[in-house]
Amino acid sequence: MYFCFAHDISSMAKIIDRYEIQHADELKVLDLAEKTRNYLPHKELLEMVQSKLEEPVDNVSVDSLISLEEQLETALSVTRAKKTELMMEDVKSLQETERLLREENQYLASQMWKKTFLVTQGGRGISPENSSGNKVPETLPLLK
């Protein structure tokens, strides 16, 4: 009885851990979505950076530099998220290709094993399916 109770506590702890991880991931997604709403297209962002670089440093306010920094960080986050998404798609595609190649390899290995088995049996037409003890009819040497 005590073991079952300890097992239940362990299971509950695992469930809570998974929930906390999922909740943290959801918060990250919401934060990125919020940043994306305030995100300027790349062209506008580059134009803003260019205009700030052309201004004398004395004329640029701290607030505008902070705003520019936040927009650059948002653009970088969005770019990294897209890069990660594309890389994950590539990984999934490669995993599927690997799975298909493994299946094909297993099939070819079984075909090779069957052919090897036939050769070692003297080429008499005995296959693994027919080797249950029944003799396969052979053509007599006189009729060949």
PDB file of C-alpha atoms in Angstrom:
ATOM      1  CA  MET A   1       0.000   0.000   0.000  1.00  0.00           C
ATOM      2  CA  TYR A   2       2.820   2.421   0.854  1.00  0.00           C
ATOM      3  CA  PHE A   3       4.535   1.667  -2.487  1.00  0.00           C
ATOM      4  CA  CYS A   4       1.400   2.578  -4.424  1.00  0.00           C
ATOM      5  CA  PHE A   5       1.119   5.840  -2.509  1.00  0.00           C
ATOM      6  CA  ALA A   6       4.757   6.708  -3.215  1.00  0.00           C
ATOM      7  CA  HIS A   7       4.209   5.828  -6.880  1.00  0.00           C
ATOM      8  CA  ASP A   8       1.161   8.134  -6.991  1.00  0.00           C
ATOM      9  CA  ILE A   9       3.179  11.008  -5.510  1.00  0.00           C
ATOM     10  CA  SER A  10       5.954  10.415  -8.041  1.00  0.00           C
ATOM     11  CA  SER A  11       3.449  10.409 -10.902  1.00  0.00           C
ATOM     12  CA  MET A  12       1.827  13.592  -9.621  1.00  0.00           C
ATOM     13  CA  ALA A  13       5.231  15.284  -9.365  1.00  0.00           C
ATOM     14  CA  LYS A  14       6.013  14.317 -12.964  1.00  0.00           C
ATOM     15  CA  ILE A  15       2.650  15.675 -14.132  1.00  0.00           C
ATOM     16  CA  ILE A  16       3.255  18.961 -12.315  1.00  0.00           C
ATOM     17  CA  ASP A  17       6.762  19.226 -13.796  1.00  0.00           C
ATOM     18  CA  ARG A  18       5.412  18.667 -17.318  1.00  0.00           C
ATOM     19  CA  TYR A  19       2.699  21.272 -16.705  1.00  0.00           C
ATOM     20  CA  GLU A  20       5.247  23.835 -15.505  1.00  0.00           C
ATOM     21  CA  ILE A  21       7.458  23.230 -18.543  1.00  0.00           C
ATOM     22  CA  GLN A  22       4.505  23.520 -20.912  1.00  0.00           C
ATOM     23  CA  HIS A  23       3.284  26.671 -19.154  1.00  0.00           C
ATOM     24  CA  ALA A  24       6.749  28.255 -19.424  1.00  0.00           C
ATOM     25  CA  ASP A  25       6.857  27.414 -23.147  1.00  0.00           C
ATOM     26  CA  GLU A  26       3.415  28.976 -23.638  1.00  0.00           C
ATOM     27  CA  LEU A  27       4.562  32.145 -21.868  1.00  0.00           C
ATOM     28  CA  LYS A  28       7.584  32.344 -24.182  1.00  0.00           C
ATOM     29  CA  VAL A  29       5.304  32.001 -27.219  1.00  0.00           C
ATOM     30  CA  LEU A  30       2.964  34.718 -25.907  1.00  0.00           C
ATOM     31  CA  ASP A  31       5.929  37.010 -25.215  1.00  0.00           C
ATOM     32  CA  LEU A  32       7.274  36.464 -28.732  1.00  0.00           C
ATOM     33  CA  ALA A  33       3.795  37.078 -30.185  1.00  0.00           C
ATOM     34  CA  GLU A  34       3.566  40.355 -28.239  1.00  0.00           C
ATOM     35  CA  LYS A  35       6.975  41.442 -29.495  1.00  0.00           C
ATOM     36  CA  THR A  36       6.024  40.469 -33.044  1.00  0.00           C
ATOM     37  CA  ARG A  37       3.003  42.797 -32.967  1.00  0.00           C
ATOM     38  CA  ASN A  38       5.338  45.743 -32.391  1.00  0.00           C
ATOM     39  CA  TYR A  39       7.804  44.440 -34.952  1.00  0.00           C
ATOM     40  CA  LEU A  40       8.716  46.635 -37.896  1.00  0.00           C
ATOM     41  CA  PRO A  41       9.403  45.047 -41.271  1.00  0.00           C
ATOM     42  CA  HIS A  42      13.092  44.585 -41.984  1.00  0.00           C
ATOM     43  CA  LYS A  43      13.196  47.373 -44.546  1.00  0.00           C
ATOM     44  CA  GLU A  44      11.700  49.934 -42.147  1.00  0.00           C
ATOM     45  CA  LEU A  45      13.977  48.794 -39.358  1.00  0.00           C
ATOM     46  CA  LEU A  46      17.053  49.116 -41.565  1.00  0.00           C
ATOM     47  CA  GLU A  47      15.949  52.578 -42.676  1.00  0.00           C
ATOM     48  CA  MET A  48      15.499  53.612 -39.029  1.00  0.00           C
ATOM     49  CA  VAL A  49      18.969  52.334 -38.118  1.00  0.00           C
ATOM     50  CA  GLN A  50      20.452  54.131 -41.109  1.00  0.00           C
ATOM     51  CA  SER A  51      18.785  57.410 -40.126  1.00  0.00           C
ATOM     52  CA  LYS A  52      20.025  57.075 -36.536  1.00  0.00           C
ATOM     53  CA  LEU A  53      23.553  56.433 -37.791  1.00  0.00           C
ATOM     54  CA  GLU A  54      23.445  59.554 -39.955  1.00  0.00           C
ATOM     55  CA  GLU A  55      22.333  61.777 -37.055  1.00  0.00           C
ATOM     56  CA  PRO A  56      24.982  63.280 -34.838  1.00  0.00           C
ATOM     57  CA  VAL A  57      25.288  61.287 -31.625  1.00  0.00           C
ATOM     58  CA  ASP A  58      24.388  64.336 -29.538  1.00  0.00           C
ATOM     59  CA  ASN A  59      20.953  64.607 -31.201  1.00  0.00           C
ATOM     60  CA  VAL A  60      19.896  60.991 -30.542  1.00  0.00           C
ATOM     61  CA  SER A  61      17.855  60.497 -27.384  1.00  0.00           C
ATOM     62  CA  VAL A  62      18.366  57.605 -25.010  1.00  0.00           C
ATOM     63  CA  ASP A  63      14.706  56.629 -25.404  1.00  0.00           C
ATOM     64  CA  SER A  64      15.020  56.356 -29.180  1.00  0.00           C
ATOM     65  CA  LEU A  65      18.158  54.226 -28.809  1.00  0.00           C
ATOM     66  CA  ILE A  66      16.390  51.945 -26.301  1.00  0.00           C
ATOM     67  CA  SER A  67      13.425  51.651 -28.653  1.00  0.00           C
ATOM     68  CA  LEU A  68      15.736  50.843 -31.548  1.00  0.00           C
ATOM     69  CA  GLU A  69      17.550  48.237 -29.450  1.00  0.00           C
ATOM     70  CA  GLU A  70      14.247  46.576 -28.500  1.00  0.00           C
ATOM     71  CA  GLN A  71      13.138  46.497 -32.121  1.00  0.00           C
ATOM     72  CA  LEU A  72      16.450  44.983 -33.192  1.00  0.00           C
ATOM     73  CA  GLU A  73      16.180  42.352 -30.444  1.00  0.00           C
ATOM     74  CA  THR A  74      12.625  41.556 -31.555  1.00  0.00           C
ATOM     75  CA  ALA A  75      13.736  41.224 -35.169  1.00  0.00           C
ATOM     76  CA  LEU A  76      16.550  38.937 -34.069  1.00  0.00           C
ATOM     77  CA  SER A  77      14.157  36.811 -31.968  1.00  0.00           C
ATOM     78  CA  VAL A  78      11.712  36.460 -34.863  1.00  0.00           C
ATOM     79  CA  THR A  79      14.544  35.557 -37.227  1.00  0.00           C
ATOM     80  CA  ARG A  80      15.932  32.959 -34.813  1.00  0.00           C
ATOM     81  CA  ALA A  81      12.458  31.478 -34.260  1.00  0.00           C
ATOM     82  CA  LYS A  82      11.937  31.127 -38.014  1.00  0.00           C
ATOM     83  CA  LYS A  83      15.410  29.625 -38.427  1.00  0.00           C
ATOM     84  CA  THR A  84      14.692  27.115 -35.643  1.00  0.00           C
ATOM     85  CA  GLU A  85      11.349  26.221 -37.216  1.00  0.00           C
ATOM     86  CA  LEU A  86      12.968  25.600 -40.609  1.00  0.00           C
ATOM     87  CA  MET A  87      15.767  23.559 -39.049  1.00  0.00           C
ATOM     88  CA  MET A  88      13.239  21.409 -37.155  1.00  0.00           C
ATOM     89  CA  GLU A  89      11.367  20.780 -40.414  1.00  0.00           C
ATOM     90  CA  ASP A  90      14.666  19.695 -41.994  1.00  0.00           C
ATOM     91  CA  VAL A  91      15.410  17.400 -39.039  1.00  0.00           C
ATOM     92  CA  LYS A  92      11.958  15.795 -39.293  1.00  0.00           C
ATOM     93  CA  SER A  93      12.445  15.302 -43.028  1.00  0.00           C
ATOM     94  CA  LEU A  94      15.858  13.718 -42.464  1.00  0.00           C
ATOM     95  CA  GLN A  95      14.453  11.462 -39.733  1.00  0.00           C
ATOM     96  CA  GLU A  96      11.722  10.281 -42.108  1.00  0.00           C
ATOM     97  CA  THR A  97      14.327   9.643 -44.813  1.00  0.00           C
ATOM     98  CA  GLU A  98      16.427   7.709 -42.287  1.00  0.00           C
ATOM     99  CA  ARG A  99      13.409   5.611 -41.282  1.00  0.00           C
ATOM    100  CA  LEU A 100      12.638   4.786 -44.926  1.00  0.00           C
ATOM    101  CA  LEU A 101      16.273   3.890 -45.603  1.00  0.00           C
ATOM    102  CA  ARG A 102      16.350   1.607 -42.547  1.00  0.00           C
ATOM    103  CA  GLU A 103      13.204  -0.164 -43.765  1.00  0.00           C
ATOM    104  CA  GLU A 104      14.707  -0.556 -47.229  1.00  0.00           C
ATOM    105  CA  ASN A 105      17.956  -1.827 -45.695  1.00  0.00           C
ATOM    106  CA  GLN A 106      16.052  -4.423 -43.652  1.00  0.00           C
ATOM    107  CA  TYR A 107      14.164  -5.546 -46.742  1.00  0.00           C
ATOM    108  CA  LEU A 108      17.361  -5.833 -48.794  1.00  0.00           C
ATOM    109  CA  ALA A 109      19.108  -7.697 -45.970  1.00  0.00           C
ATOM    110  CA  SER A 110      16.256 -10.205 -45.809  1.00  0.00           C
ATOM    111  CA  GLN A 111      16.384 -10.645 -49.595  1.00  0.00           C
ATOM    112  CA  MET A 112      20.132 -11.182 -49.440  1.00  0.00           C
ATOM    113  CA  TRP A 113      19.697 -13.704 -46.622  1.00  0.00           C
ATOM    114  CA  LYS A 114      17.143 -15.629 -48.707  1.00  0.00           C
ATOM    115  CA  LYS A 115      19.474 -15.704 -51.723  1.00  0.00           C
ATOM    116  CA  THR A 116      22.408 -16.784 -49.544  1.00  0.00           C
ATOM    117  CA  PHE A 117      20.259 -19.514 -48.046  1.00  0.00           C
ATOM    118  CA  LEU A 118      19.326 -20.758 -51.527  1.00  0.00           C
ATOM    119  CA  VAL A 119      22.969 -20.818 -52.632  1.00  0.00           C
ATOM    120  CA  THR A 120      24.095 -22.698 -49.518  1.00  0.00           C
ATOM    121  CA  GLN A 121      21.385 -25.288 -50.120  1.00  0.00           C
ATOM    122  CA  GLY A 122      22.994 -26.100 -53.443  1.00  0.00           C
ATOM    123  CA  GLY A 123      20.611 -24.116 -55.572  1.00  0.00           C
ATOM    124  CA  ARG A 124      18.011 -26.858 -55.362  1.00  0.00           C
ATOM    125  CA  GLY A 125      15.172 -24.410 -55.052  1.00  0.00           C
ATOM    126  CA  ILE A 126      14.858 -24.826 -51.304  1.00  0.00           C
ATOM    127  CA  SER A 127      13.727 -21.597 -49.728  1.00  0.00           C
ATOM    128  CA  PRO A 128      13.377 -20.854 -46.032  1.00  0.00           C
ATOM    129  CA  GLU A 129       9.612 -21.231 -46.397  1.00  0.00           C
ATOM    130  CA  ASN A 130       9.940 -24.726 -47.908  1.00  0.00           C
ATOM    131  CA  SER A 131      12.619 -26.072 -45.567  1.00  0.00           C
ATOM    132  CA  SER A 132      10.171 -27.597 -43.080  1.00  0.00           C
ATOM    133  CA  GLY A 133      11.484 -31.075 -43.736  1.00  0.00           C
ATOM    134  CA  ASN A 134       9.552 -31.794 -46.933  1.00  0.00           C
ATOM    135  CA  LYS A 135      11.789 -32.538 -49.895  1.00  0.00           C
ATOM    136  CA  VAL A 136      11.254 -30.387 -52.947  1.00  0.00           C
ATOM    137  CA  PRO A 137      10.995 -32.486 -56.119  1.00  0.00           C
ATOM    138  CA  GLU A 138      14.235 -32.579 -58.095  1.00  0.00           C
ATOM    139  CA  THR A 139      14.773 -33.219 -61.778  1.00  0.00           C
ATOM    140  CA  LEU A 140      16.667 -36.434 -62.320  1.00  0.00           C
ATOM    141  CA  PRO A 141      20.061 -36.130 -64.037  1.00  0.00           C
ATOM    142  CA  LEU A 142      18.780 -38.254 -66.952  1.00  0.00           C
ATOM    143  CA  LEU A 143      16.097 -35.735 -67.838  1.00  0.00           C
ATOM    144  CA  LYS A 144      18.311 -32.635 -67.715  1.00  0.00           C
TER     145      LYS A 144
END
